[in-house]
Amino acid sequence: MSYYGTDDFSYNSDFNLRIRDIKKGNLDFGWLDNARETVDVRRRDPRRGLTLEDCEVGPYAIENTPEVVRDNRGVAPRGAILAPGSEQPDLGPSLNKKSDVWGYRVQNYWEEAMSRQWNVTTDVPWRDMDKYEIPDELEIAFCQLCTLLSEVEMIATDLPAKWSHHMNSYFQEVKGFIATQAIDEARHAEVFRKRALAGAGLIRASVRGEHALKGILEADSYSEGSVFLHVLGEGFILTLFRSSEYISPTPVEQRMFQLVMQDEARHVSYGLQHLKYLMDNCPEVRPQINGFLDEAERHLTGLFNPDQLESMIVLGGKGTTPECIRHGIAVVGAFQGKQIEEYFHRAERAGLPERRERSPLLELQQRMITALSA
Amino acid sequence: MAIKFPSLEFFQELARRMNANPAAFEKLGFCDTVMGMRVLGKNPHLYSLTFDVFECSDVRELSSPEGAGFDFVLEAPLALWKEMFESIQKTGHPAPAYTLNSLSHVGDRMKVVYDEPEGHDKFYRFMATIQAFVDQAADLDIEWA
């Protein structure tokens, strides 16, 4: 036990006497005096049920919450009545400023995540795997890809989990959304593991890739972790999932990637809206975020490790003959260019147009183009 | 009775089928986007499809994308749309090279036109629903223009 409370309630005679009294029927109804006027919460669209946006009313609404939350340091939900003075325990949240975590439309992303959940065990047509014959080199290449993606998804599960308890409980919608992200990412790790084990098995773990992933997990602030994971990392992985659907050996893998890309795109959207919110409301952090991204973008190139790159080339070219490899290199080169362009576009719309000038990724892209045209 | 492609009636029929089959689309989850489908050729056509919760609530033909509020527009020549729907009609689902993602990814045979990255990302956020929407053409009797 690392936390001992300030009071041992099992030996507190006042507390025990009061409980005994209540059980005898002597209620004082003090809490009833605090009852609030009821707010008008309605389902604006009955097809959706009761949504978080429907609940954004009166003292419960985020717009009526100050930018910096000073009164609540525990886990009271936004709008609850807090005990006077310092009676409410301090659970030590370190993210108490709205711009530290908030993103435009985060309530909608949480609802969308809950509504679009899927099940690895039953929603991927595993039974169809027997219908298709996959050449050995393609199967092994695909399982190499699944191995790296399992590593990526482990970190993507851990990052939201790592930061959630640091967030002030008044930012419940963000905590809720990143909880859905953690389960999404755990599901992705599950689907890649299952697909690998149903085929050629897990292949080589990635050394450079894991260094890149450590950079995400070790970010100094939630916003840095978010911009690295959601905007940069998941933006790249979203394009990788799109490419993986494109080069999938059979419709089974295609279905798998159609489902994972939906979740990934939602995480990217939240990250973009968090970065935008941060730039709109806390522009003084721009140098810090830029400095962080200068390094994060270098880290990210670790995901292009040789095993990963070769397996994608073999999958893209559908074989290992020189002609297949030439075709595979062209396919992979095209999607890597797309990854970089889409990232710059997102960064620009979130308020960081300078990334295009500052980023080491452009030089990497130029090197790839030169290599391809050589 | 055969339905002409491209035509407003074609997309209205897909919307009617979607709205008549709530179980399949509710399982895929909320889908909220306004997307365009543009058929290029001698007589180009642009259709606007509004997806709202579990339904396709509005289908219309437009003369221009201006003011339509599109999140993204899928743009391809008539011949490619024909190949895609013919592929869907063979087995009920497209062959790997003819999924919406594959067609619009490397090589960009089908273009995804967008202004805002978030609008673009909606194509991927709702991919399973949009693919299921077009797959409903599997047993339509289509008369090609």
Short mmCIF file of C-alpha atoms in Angstrom, two decimals:
data_model
loop_
_atom_site.label_atom_id
_atom_site.label_comp_id
_atom_site.label_asym_id
_atom_site.label_seq_id
_atom_site.Cartn_x
_atom_site.Cartn_y
_atom_site.Cartn_z
CA MET A 1 0.00 0.00 0.00
CA SER A 2 1.51 3.34 -1.01
CA TYR A 3 -1.31 5.64 0.03
CA TYR A 4 -2.64 5.80 3.59
CA GLY A 5 -5.61 8.14 3.96
CA THR A 6 -5.69 11.03 6.40
CA ASP A 7 -8.41 9.28 8.37
CA ASP A 8 -9.00 5.61 9.23
CA PHE A 9 -12.76 5.47 8.88
CA SER A 10 -13.02 2.02 10.42
CA TYR A 11 -11.84 3.51 13.76
CA ASN A 12 -13.43 6.95 13.47
CA SER A 13 -16.06 6.99 16.20
CA ASP A 14 -17.94 10.03 14.83
CA PHE A 15 -18.24 8.38 11.44
CA ASN A 16 -19.30 5.01 12.89
CA LEU A 17 -21.84 6.57 15.21
CA ARG A 18 -23.32 8.53 12.33
CA ILE A 19 -23.65 5.38 10.15
CA ARG A 20 -25.29 3.52 13.06
CA ASP A 21 -27.70 6.42 13.48
CA ILE A 22 -28.65 6.41 9.80
CA LYS A 23 -29.32 2.69 9.95
CA LYS A 24 -31.73 3.37 12.80
CA GLY A 25 -33.63 5.65 10.43
CA ASN A 26 -32.30 9.01 11.65
CA LEU A 27 -31.52 10.64 8.30
CA ASP A 28 -30.68 14.37 8.25
CA PHE A 29 -31.30 14.96 4.51
CA GLY A 30 -28.58 17.63 4.35
CA TRP A 31 -27.61 16.54 0.82
CA LEU A 32 -31.17 17.24 -0.34
CA ASP A 33 -30.65 20.95 0.37
CA ASN A 34 -28.02 20.97 -2.35
CA ALA A 35 -30.33 19.52 -5.01
CA ARG A 36 -30.13 21.63 -8.15
CA GLU A 37 -32.69 22.93 -10.49
CA THR A 38 -33.15 20.28 -13.19
CA VAL A 39 -31.57 21.13 -16.52
CA ASP A 40 -33.30 20.55 -19.83
CA VAL A 41 -31.57 17.56 -21.39
CA ARG A 42 -33.28 16.22 -24.50
CA ARG A 43 -32.43 13.86 -27.30
CA ARG A 44 -32.02 16.23 -30.22
CA ASP A 45 -32.02 13.31 -32.65
CA PRO A 46 -33.83 10.23 -31.32
CA ARG A 47 -31.96 7.99 -33.78
CA ARG A 48 -28.72 8.68 -31.93
CA GLY A 49 -30.09 8.17 -28.43
CA LEU A 50 -28.95 10.55 -25.65
CA THR A 51 -25.62 12.01 -26.72
CA LEU A 52 -22.87 13.85 -24.87
CA GLU A 53 -23.70 16.97 -26.86
CA ASP A 54 -27.31 16.72 -25.62
CA CYS A 55 -25.86 16.87 -22.10
CA GLU A 56 -23.87 20.06 -22.71
CA VAL A 57 -26.20 22.27 -20.71
CA GLY A 58 -26.00 24.78 -17.87
CA PRO A 59 -23.41 24.13 -15.17
CA TYR A 60 -22.55 20.78 -16.79
CA ALA A 61 -21.38 22.28 -20.09
CA ILE A 62 -17.69 22.48 -20.90
CA GLU A 63 -18.20 26.01 -22.23
CA ASN A 64 -19.15 27.07 -18.71
CA THR A 65 -15.98 25.59 -17.26
CA PRO A 66 -13.01 27.93 -16.75
CA GLU A 67 -9.93 27.48 -18.92
CA VAL A 68 -7.96 26.50 -15.82
CA VAL A 69 -9.72 24.21 -13.34
CA ARG A 70 -8.61 25.17 -9.84
CA ASP A 71 -11.41 23.94 -7.60
CA ASN A 72 -11.48 20.25 -8.49
CA ARG A 73 -8.40 18.12 -7.86
CA GLY A 74 -10.20 14.82 -7.41
CA VAL A 75 -12.45 12.72 -9.60
CA ALA A 76 -15.69 14.64 -9.21
CA PRO A 77 -17.60 14.82 -12.49
CA ARG A 78 -18.02 18.27 -14.04
CA GLY A 79 -21.07 19.92 -12.48
CA ALA A 80 -21.05 17.97 -9.18
CA ILE A 81 -21.16 19.96 -5.93
CA LEU A 82 -17.77 19.88 -4.21
CA ALA A 83 -17.26 19.76 -0.47
CA PRO A 84 -16.34 23.15 1.00
CA GLY A 85 -12.73 24.13 1.72
CA SER A 86 -10.09 21.50 1.13
CA GLU A 87 -12.14 18.48 2.22
CA GLN A 88 -12.20 17.00 -1.29
CA PRO A 89 -9.00 14.94 -1.66
CA ASP A 90 -6.30 15.97 -4.11
CA LEU A 91 -5.63 13.11 -6.52
CA GLY A 92 -2.89 15.10 -8.20
CA PRO A 93 -4.06 15.68 -11.79
CA SER A 94 -1.34 17.55 -13.69
CA LEU A 95 -3.43 18.48 -16.75
CA ASN A 96 -5.80 21.11 -15.38
CA LYS A 97 -5.85 23.54 -18.27
CA LYS A 98 -8.42 22.93 -20.97
CA SER A 99 -5.99 23.63 -23.81
CA ASP A 100 -3.70 20.91 -22.41
CA VAL A 101 -6.11 18.22 -23.60
CA TRP A 102 -9.22 19.53 -25.30
CA GLY A 103 -10.02 19.15 -28.98
CA TYR A 104 -12.88 20.64 -30.98
CA ARG A 105 -15.76 18.14 -31.38
CA VAL A 106 -14.25 15.61 -28.97
CA GLN A 107 -17.75 14.66 -27.77
CA ASN A 108 -18.65 13.58 -31.31
CA TYR A 109 -15.51 11.47 -31.64
CA TRP A 110 -16.36 9.65 -28.42
CA GLU A 111 -19.89 8.93 -29.64
CA GLU A 112 -18.61 7.84 -33.04
CA ALA A 113 -16.07 5.53 -31.42
CA MET A 114 -18.71 3.86 -29.27
CA SER A 115 -21.05 3.47 -32.21
CA ARG A 116 -18.45 2.06 -34.62
CA GLN A 117 -16.85 -0.59 -32.39
CA TRP A 118 -16.18 -3.96 -34.01
CA ASN A 119 -15.04 -7.39 -32.94
CA VAL A 120 -11.86 -9.06 -34.20
CA THR A 121 -13.15 -12.55 -33.44
CA THR A 122 -16.38 -12.23 -35.43
CA ASP A 123 -16.16 -9.29 -37.87
CA VAL A 124 -13.16 -10.47 -39.89
CA PRO A 125 -14.10 -13.34 -42.27
CA TRP A 126 -11.49 -15.74 -40.87
CA ARG A 127 -13.37 -18.71 -42.33
CA ASP A 128 -12.46 -17.44 -45.82
CA MET A 129 -8.72 -17.79 -45.19
CA ASP A 130 -8.86 -21.39 -46.37
CA LYS A 131 -10.27 -20.31 -49.72
CA TYR A 132 -7.06 -18.60 -50.79
CA GLU A 133 -3.57 -19.86 -51.52
CA ILE A 134 -0.92 -17.24 -50.70
CA PRO A 135 2.66 -17.74 -51.98
CA ASP A 136 5.11 -18.28 -49.12
CA GLU A 137 7.13 -15.09 -49.65
CA LEU A 138 3.97 -12.97 -49.64
CA GLU A 139 2.64 -14.69 -46.52
CA ILE A 140 5.91 -14.18 -44.65
CA ALA A 141 6.11 -10.56 -45.83
CA PHE A 142 2.56 -9.98 -44.63
CA CYS A 143 3.37 -11.48 -41.24
CA GLN A 144 6.49 -9.28 -40.99
CA LEU A 145 4.17 -6.31 -41.52
CA CYS A 146 1.77 -7.65 -38.87
CA THR A 147 4.68 -7.97 -36.43
CA LEU A 148 5.65 -4.30 -36.78
CA LEU A 149 2.03 -3.18 -36.62
CA SER A 150 1.55 -5.17 -33.39
CA GLU A 151 4.47 -3.23 -31.88
CA VAL A 152 3.02 0.08 -33.06
CA GLU A 153 -0.39 -0.73 -31.60
CA MET A 154 1.09 -1.66 -28.22
CA ILE A 155 2.45 1.88 -27.84
CA ALA A 156 -0.73 3.40 -29.20
CA THR A 157 -2.62 1.53 -26.45
CA ASP A 158 -0.19 2.57 -23.75
CA LEU A 159 0.05 6.29 -24.54
CA PRO A 160 -3.60 7.22 -23.87
CA ALA A 161 -3.65 4.91 -20.87
CA LYS A 162 -0.51 6.60 -19.52
CA TRP A 163 -2.01 10.11 -19.67
CA SER A 164 -5.64 9.52 -18.74
CA HIS A 165 -5.26 9.67 -14.96
CA HIS A 166 -3.22 12.89 -15.22
CA MET A 167 -6.23 14.67 -16.74
CA ASN A 168 -8.55 16.66 -14.56
CA SER A 169 -11.85 14.81 -14.28
CA TYR A 170 -13.69 17.89 -15.59
CA PHE A 171 -12.30 16.93 -19.01
CA GLN A 172 -14.27 13.69 -18.96
CA GLU A 173 -14.96 13.72 -22.71
CA VAL A 174 -11.25 13.61 -23.50
CA LYS A 175 -10.65 10.88 -20.92
CA GLY A 176 -13.57 8.95 -22.42
CA PHE A 177 -12.36 9.41 -25.98
CA ILE A 178 -8.81 8.28 -25.24
CA ALA A 179 -10.23 5.29 -23.35
CA THR A 180 -12.00 4.31 -26.59
CA GLN A 181 -8.70 4.84 -28.37
CA ALA A 182 -6.93 2.49 -25.96
CA ILE A 183 -9.48 -0.25 -26.65
CA ASP A 184 -9.31 0.45 -30.41
CA GLU A 185 -5.54 0.06 -30.37
CA ALA A 186 -5.73 -3.07 -28.21
CA ARG A 187 -8.15 -4.47 -30.81
CA HIS A 188 -5.68 -3.62 -33.58
CA ALA A 189 -2.86 -5.41 -31.74
CA GLU A 190 -5.27 -8.35 -31.38
CA VAL A 191 -6.16 -8.48 -35.09
CA PHE A 192 -2.53 -8.31 -36.25
CA ARG A 193 -1.48 -10.98 -33.76
CA LYS A 194 -4.34 -13.28 -34.75
CA ARG A 195 -3.69 -12.84 -38.47
CA ALA A 196 0.03 -13.55 -38.04
CA LEU A 197 -0.58 -16.64 -35.93
CA ALA A 198 -3.21 -17.91 -38.38
CA GLY A 199 -0.54 -17.70 -41.10
CA ALA A 200 3.25 -17.72 -41.05
CA GLY A 201 3.48 -16.48 -37.44
CA LEU A 202 5.17 -13.46 -35.93
CA ILE A 203 8.49 -12.61 -37.58
CA ARG A 204 11.20 -10.08 -36.56
CA ALA A 205 10.60 -7.45 -33.91
CA SER A 206 11.84 -4.05 -35.02
CA VAL A 207 14.80 -2.36 -33.31
CA ARG A 208 14.58 1.03 -35.04
CA GLY A 209 10.80 0.98 -34.98
CA GLU A 210 10.76 0.48 -31.22
CA HIS A 211 13.19 3.38 -30.75
CA ALA A 212 10.76 5.56 -32.69
CA LEU A 213 7.86 4.33 -30.58
CA LYS A 214 9.74 5.03 -27.36
CA GLY A 215 9.88 8.68 -28.43
CA ILE A 216 6.07 8.76 -28.42
CA LEU A 217 5.74 7.17 -25.02
CA GLU A 218 8.41 9.37 -23.44
CA ALA A 219 6.98 12.72 -24.61
CA ASP A 220 7.21 15.33 -21.85
CA SER A 221 3.64 16.58 -22.10
CA TYR A 222 0.32 15.20 -23.22
CA SER A 223 0.17 17.64 -26.14
CA GLU A 224 3.60 16.56 -27.35
CA GLY A 225 2.60 12.90 -27.02
CA SER A 226 -0.68 13.62 -28.82
CA VAL A 227 0.86 15.52 -31.73
CA PHE A 228 3.44 12.75 -32.14
CA LEU A 229 1.01 9.86 -31.79
CA HIS A 230 -2.24 11.19 -33.25
CA VAL A 231 -1.13 13.63 -35.95
CA LEU A 232 2.30 12.43 -37.03
CA GLY A 233 2.39 8.73 -36.13
CA GLU A 234 -1.23 7.74 -36.74
CA GLY A 235 -1.41 9.98 -39.79
CA PHE A 236 1.46 7.96 -41.24
CA ILE A 237 -0.04 4.69 -40.05
CA LEU A 238 -3.44 5.60 -41.56
CA THR A 239 -1.76 5.89 -44.97
CA LEU A 240 0.12 2.67 -44.23
CA PHE A 241 -3.20 0.94 -43.48
CA ARG A 242 -4.64 2.31 -46.72
CA SER A 243 -1.61 0.95 -48.56
CA SER A 244 -1.86 -2.34 -46.74
CA GLU A 245 -5.47 -2.70 -47.82
CA TYR A 246 -4.33 -1.96 -51.37
CA ILE A 247 -1.58 -4.62 -51.30
CA SER A 248 -3.44 -7.15 -49.15
CA PRO A 249 -3.07 -10.67 -50.49
CA THR A 250 -6.77 -11.58 -50.07
CA PRO A 251 -10.17 -10.03 -49.18
CA VAL A 252 -9.72 -11.28 -45.59
CA GLU A 253 -6.81 -8.91 -45.00
CA GLN A 254 -8.59 -6.18 -46.92
CA ARG A 255 -11.53 -6.34 -44.54
CA MET A 256 -9.14 -6.21 -41.61
CA PHE A 257 -7.55 -3.01 -42.90
CA GLN A 258 -10.89 -1.41 -43.79
CA LEU A 259 -11.91 -1.81 -40.16
CA VAL A 260 -8.65 -0.65 -38.55
CA MET A 261 -8.36 2.39 -40.83
CA GLN A 262 -11.72 3.70 -39.60
CA ASP A 263 -10.50 3.77 -36.01
CA GLU A 264 -7.14 5.23 -37.00
CA ALA A 265 -8.73 8.06 -38.98
CA ARG A 266 -10.86 8.98 -35.95
CA HIS A 267 -7.75 9.21 -33.75
CA VAL A 268 -6.06 11.39 -36.35
CA SER A 269 -9.11 13.68 -36.42
CA TYR A 270 -9.05 14.10 -32.63
CA GLY A 271 -5.29 14.81 -32.70
CA LEU A 272 -5.77 17.41 -35.39
CA GLN A 273 -8.55 19.09 -33.43
CA HIS A 274 -6.49 19.04 -30.23
CA LEU A 275 -3.52 20.62 -32.00
CA LYS A 276 -5.83 23.22 -33.54
CA TYR A 277 -7.41 23.98 -30.16
CA LEU A 278 -3.96 24.29 -28.61
CA MET A 279 -2.71 26.66 -31.32
CA ASP A 280 -5.89 28.77 -31.11
CA ASN A 281 -5.88 29.05 -27.34
CA CYS A 282 -2.28 28.71 -26.28
CA PRO A 283 -0.15 30.01 -29.17
CA GLU A 284 2.82 30.58 -26.86
CA VAL A 285 3.54 26.81 -26.95
CA ARG A 286 4.21 26.90 -30.71
CA PRO A 287 8.05 27.01 -30.36
CA GLN A 288 7.93 24.11 -27.92
CA ILE A 289 5.72 22.01 -30.21
CA ASN A 290 7.86 22.84 -33.23
CA GLY A 291 11.05 21.94 -31.37
CA PHE A 292 9.48 18.69 -30.30
CA LEU A 293 8.31 17.87 -33.83
CA ASP A 294 11.79 18.58 -35.24
CA GLU A 295 12.99 15.63 -33.18
CA ALA A 296 9.81 13.52 -33.43
CA GLU A 297 9.93 13.56 -37.24
CA ARG A 298 13.52 12.25 -37.10
CA HIS A 299 12.38 9.53 -34.69
CA LEU A 300 9.57 8.54 -37.01
CA THR A 301 11.88 7.62 -39.84
CA GLY A 302 12.82 4.65 -37.64
CA LEU A 303 9.50 3.12 -38.64
CA PHE A 304 10.89 2.75 -42.17
CA ASN A 305 13.24 0.03 -40.96
CA PRO A 306 14.70 -2.32 -43.59
CA ASP A 307 12.63 -5.41 -42.67
CA GLN A 308 9.45 -3.37 -42.82
CA LEU A 309 10.39 -1.64 -46.06
CA GLU A 310 11.38 -4.87 -47.78
CA SER A 311 8.22 -6.68 -46.73
CA MET A 312 6.08 -3.80 -48.04
CA ILE A 313 8.00 -3.85 -51.34
CA VAL A 314 7.45 -7.59 -51.70
CA LEU A 315 3.74 -7.18 -50.91
CA GLY A 316 3.40 -4.14 -53.20
CA GLY A 317 5.12 -5.93 -56.09
CA LYS A 318 3.44 -9.25 -55.26
CA GLY A 319 6.67 -11.26 -55.37
CA THR A 320 10.45 -11.32 -55.21
CA THR A 321 11.43 -11.35 -58.89
CA PRO A 322 13.37 -8.25 -60.06
CA GLU A 323 10.30 -7.04 -61.95
CA CYS A 324 8.07 -7.48 -58.90
CA ILE A 325 10.61 -5.65 -56.74
CA ARG A 326 10.79 -2.74 -59.19
CA HIS A 327 7.01 -2.47 -59.11
CA GLY A 328 6.96 -2.80 -55.32
CA ILE A 329 9.49 0.02 -54.91
CA ALA A 330 7.32 2.29 -57.04
CA VAL A 331 4.20 1.42 -55.01
CA VAL A 332 5.93 2.00 -51.68
CA GLY A 333 7.59 5.21 -52.89
CA ALA A 334 4.23 6.59 -53.95
CA PHE A 335 2.56 5.92 -50.62
CA GLN A 336 5.48 7.30 -48.62
CA GLY A 337 5.23 10.54 -50.56
CA LYS A 338 1.53 10.59 -49.76
CA GLN A 339 2.20 10.06 -46.05
CA ILE A 340 4.45 13.11 -45.93
CA GLU A 341 2.19 15.36 -48.00
CA GLU A 342 -0.91 14.50 -45.97
CA TYR A 343 0.98 15.17 -42.73
CA PHE A 344 2.08 18.62 -43.93
CA HIS A 345 -1.46 19.43 -45.00
CA ARG A 346 -2.84 18.42 -41.58
CA ALA A 347 -0.13 20.40 -39.75
CA GLU A 348 -0.87 23.44 -41.90
CA ARG A 349 -4.63 23.32 -41.21
CA ALA A 350 -3.99 22.84 -37.50
CA GLY A 351 -1.94 26.05 -37.49
CA LEU A 352 1.63 24.85 -38.05
CA PRO A 353 2.33 25.67 -41.73
CA GLU A 354 6.04 26.04 -40.90
CA ARG A 355 6.43 22.28 -40.60
CA ARG A 356 6.88 22.04 -44.36
CA GLU A 357 9.95 24.30 -44.18
CA ARG A 358 11.41 22.98 -40.94
CA SER A 359 10.81 19.29 -41.32
CA PRO A 360 13.55 16.74 -42.05
CA LEU A 361 10.85 14.67 -43.76
CA LEU A 362 11.04 16.73 -46.95
CA GLU A 363 14.69 15.92 -47.32
CA LEU A 364 13.86 12.26 -46.77
CA GLN A 365 11.15 12.49 -49.42
CA GLN A 366 13.58 14.12 -51.87
CA ARG A 367 16.10 11.37 -51.21
CA MET A 368 13.41 8.77 -51.90
CA ILE A 369 12.37 10.48 -55.14
CA THR A 370 15.99 10.69 -56.25
CA ALA A 371 16.53 7.03 -55.41
CA LEU A 372 13.40 6.05 -57.31
CA SER A 373 14.30 7.98 -60.42
CA ALA A 374 17.93 6.71 -60.41
CA MET B 1 -36.46 -2.88 -64.40
CA ALA B 2 -33.02 -1.62 -65.38
CA ILE B 3 -31.64 1.52 -63.73
CA LYS B 4 -29.41 3.78 -65.75
CA PHE B 5 -25.89 4.66 -64.57
CA PRO B 6 -25.08 7.43 -64.05
CA SER B 7 -28.44 8.76 -62.89
CA LEU B 8 -30.06 10.28 -59.85
CA GLU B 9 -32.37 7.23 -59.71
CA PHE B 10 -29.36 4.92 -59.33
CA PHE B 11 -28.11 6.65 -56.18
CA GLN B 12 -31.67 7.11 -54.88
CA GLU B 13 -32.14 3.36 -55.17
CA LEU B 14 -28.95 2.71 -53.16
CA ALA B 15 -30.20 5.18 -50.53
CA ARG B 16 -33.61 3.47 -50.46
CA ARG B 17 -31.95 0.09 -49.92
CA MET B 18 -29.75 1.45 -47.15
CA ASN B 19 -32.69 3.00 -45.33
CA ALA B 20 -34.70 -0.22 -45.72
CA ASN B 21 -31.92 -2.27 -44.14
CA PRO B 22 -31.24 -0.58 -40.79
CA ALA B 23 -29.82 -3.68 -39.08
CA ALA B 24 -26.85 -3.91 -41.44
CA PHE B 25 -25.99 -0.23 -41.26
CA GLU B 26 -26.65 0.26 -37.54
CA LYS B 27 -24.07 -2.44 -36.91
CA LEU B 28 -21.49 -0.34 -38.77
CA GLY B 29 -22.27 2.69 -36.59
CA PHE B 30 -22.95 6.40 -36.98
CA CYS B 31 -21.99 7.81 -40.34
CA ASP B 32 -22.18 11.59 -40.71
CA THR B 33 -20.79 13.02 -43.88
CA VAL B 34 -21.75 14.83 -47.07
CA MET B 35 -19.88 13.26 -49.95
CA GLY B 36 -19.86 13.70 -53.67
CA MET B 37 -19.57 11.14 -56.46
CA ARG B 38 -18.45 12.60 -59.73
CA VAL B 39 -18.68 10.64 -62.98
CA LEU B 40 -16.32 12.05 -65.59
CA GLY B 41 -16.86 11.68 -69.33
CA LYS B 42 -18.52 13.40 -72.24
CA ASN B 43 -21.52 14.17 -70.06
CA PRO B 44 -20.12 14.54 -66.55
CA HIS B 45 -22.40 14.14 -63.56
CA LEU B 46 -22.00 15.09 -59.91
CA TYR B 47 -24.13 13.55 -57.16
CA SER B 48 -24.35 14.65 -53.56
CA LEU B 49 -25.03 12.02 -50.89
CA THR B 50 -25.81 13.01 -47.32
CA PHE B 51 -25.20 10.31 -44.72
CA ASP B 52 -26.85 11.08 -41.44
CA VAL B 53 -26.63 8.70 -38.44
CA PHE B 54 -27.62 5.35 -40.03
CA GLU B 55 -29.31 6.66 -43.17
CA CYS B 56 -28.63 8.21 -46.51
CA SER B 57 -31.04 11.09 -46.00
CA ASP B 58 -30.51 13.13 -49.15
CA VAL B 59 -29.43 12.41 -52.71
CA ARG B 60 -29.29 15.04 -55.42
CA GLU B 61 -27.60 15.84 -58.67
CA LEU B 62 -25.65 19.09 -58.78
CA SER B 63 -24.28 21.14 -61.61
CA SER B 64 -21.34 22.36 -59.50
CA PRO B 65 -19.69 21.46 -56.17
CA GLU B 66 -19.82 25.13 -55.09
CA GLY B 67 -21.66 25.53 -51.82
CA ALA B 68 -22.47 21.83 -51.55
CA GLY B 69 -20.48 21.50 -48.32
CA PHE B 70 -18.75 18.32 -49.42
CA ASP B 71 -16.35 16.67 -47.01
CA PHE B 72 -14.82 14.92 -50.02
CA VAL B 73 -15.69 13.97 -53.58
CA LEU B 74 -14.84 10.64 -55.26
CA GLU B 75 -14.06 11.39 -58.87
CA ALA B 76 -13.52 8.82 -61.64
CA PRO B 77 -14.25 8.31 -65.32
CA LEU B 78 -17.41 6.48 -66.25
CA ALA B 79 -15.41 3.46 -67.41
CA LEU B 80 -13.87 3.02 -63.95
CA TRP B 81 -17.22 3.31 -62.14
CA LYS B 82 -18.51 0.66 -64.55
CA GLU B 83 -15.57 -1.66 -63.84
CA MET B 84 -16.09 -1.20 -60.10
CA PHE B 85 -19.81 -1.96 -60.14
CA GLU B 86 -19.30 -4.91 -62.49
CA SER B 87 -16.74 -6.29 -60.05
CA ILE B 88 -19.23 -5.89 -57.18
CA GLN B 89 -21.90 -7.67 -59.23
CA LYS B 90 -19.73 -10.78 -59.68
CA THR B 91 -19.66 -11.85 -56.02
CA GLY B 92 -21.48 -9.19 -54.03
CA HIS B 93 -18.22 -7.53 -53.03
CA PRO B 94 -15.53 -5.91 -55.15
CA ALA B 95 -12.39 -7.81 -56.13
CA PRO B 96 -9.36 -6.56 -54.14
CA ALA B 97 -8.33 -4.07 -56.83
CA TYR B 98 -11.82 -2.53 -56.91
CA THR B 99 -12.50 -1.54 -53.31
CA LEU B 100 -13.02 2.22 -52.92
CA ASN B 101 -9.78 2.45 -50.95
CA SER B 102 -7.71 0.55 -53.51
CA LEU B 103 -9.10 2.55 -56.42
CA SER B 104 -8.38 5.86 -54.72
CA HIS B 105 -4.98 5.05 -53.27
CA VAL B 106 -1.76 4.43 -55.17
CA GLY B 107 -2.05 5.57 -58.77
CA ASP B 108 -5.19 7.54 -57.95
CA ARG B 109 -7.38 5.95 -60.60
CA MET B 110 -10.20 7.38 -58.55
CA LYS B 111 -9.43 10.81 -57.09
CA VAL B 112 -10.42 11.93 -53.60
CA VAL B 113 -10.95 15.68 -53.86
CA TYR B 114 -11.13 17.65 -50.62
CA ASP B 115 -10.28 20.96 -48.98
CA GLU B 116 -10.02 20.15 -45.29
CA PRO B 117 -7.99 17.22 -43.96
CA GLU B 118 -10.81 16.39 -41.54
CA GLY B 119 -13.23 16.11 -44.47
CA HIS B 120 -10.73 13.85 -46.20
CA ASP B 121 -10.34 11.69 -43.10
CA LYS B 122 -14.11 11.14 -43.02
CA PHE B 123 -13.74 8.98 -46.13
CA TYR B 124 -11.60 6.63 -44.02
CA ARG B 125 -13.59 7.05 -40.78
CA PHE B 126 -16.72 5.83 -42.55
CA MET B 127 -15.08 3.53 -45.09
CA ALA B 128 -16.99 0.36 -44.11
CA THR B 129 -20.36 2.14 -44.40
CA ILE B 130 -19.55 3.79 -47.73
CA GLN B 131 -18.23 0.52 -49.15
CA ALA B 132 -21.36 -1.31 -47.95
CA PHE B 133 -23.47 1.44 -49.55
CA VAL B 134 -21.98 0.90 -53.01
CA ASP B 135 -21.93 -2.90 -52.58
CA GLN B 136 -25.73 -2.76 -52.50
CA ALA B 137 -25.60 -2.43 -56.28
CA ALA B 138 -24.63 -6.13 -56.42
CA ASP B 139 -28.02 -7.26 -57.74
CA LEU B 140 -29.18 -4.11 -59.51
CA ASP B 141 -29.99 -4.42 -63.18
CA ILE B 142 -27.79 -1.58 -64.48
CA GLU B 143 -28.12 0.04 -67.87
CA TRP B 144 -24.78 1.70 -68.69
CA ALA B 145 -24.73 5.10 -70.36
#
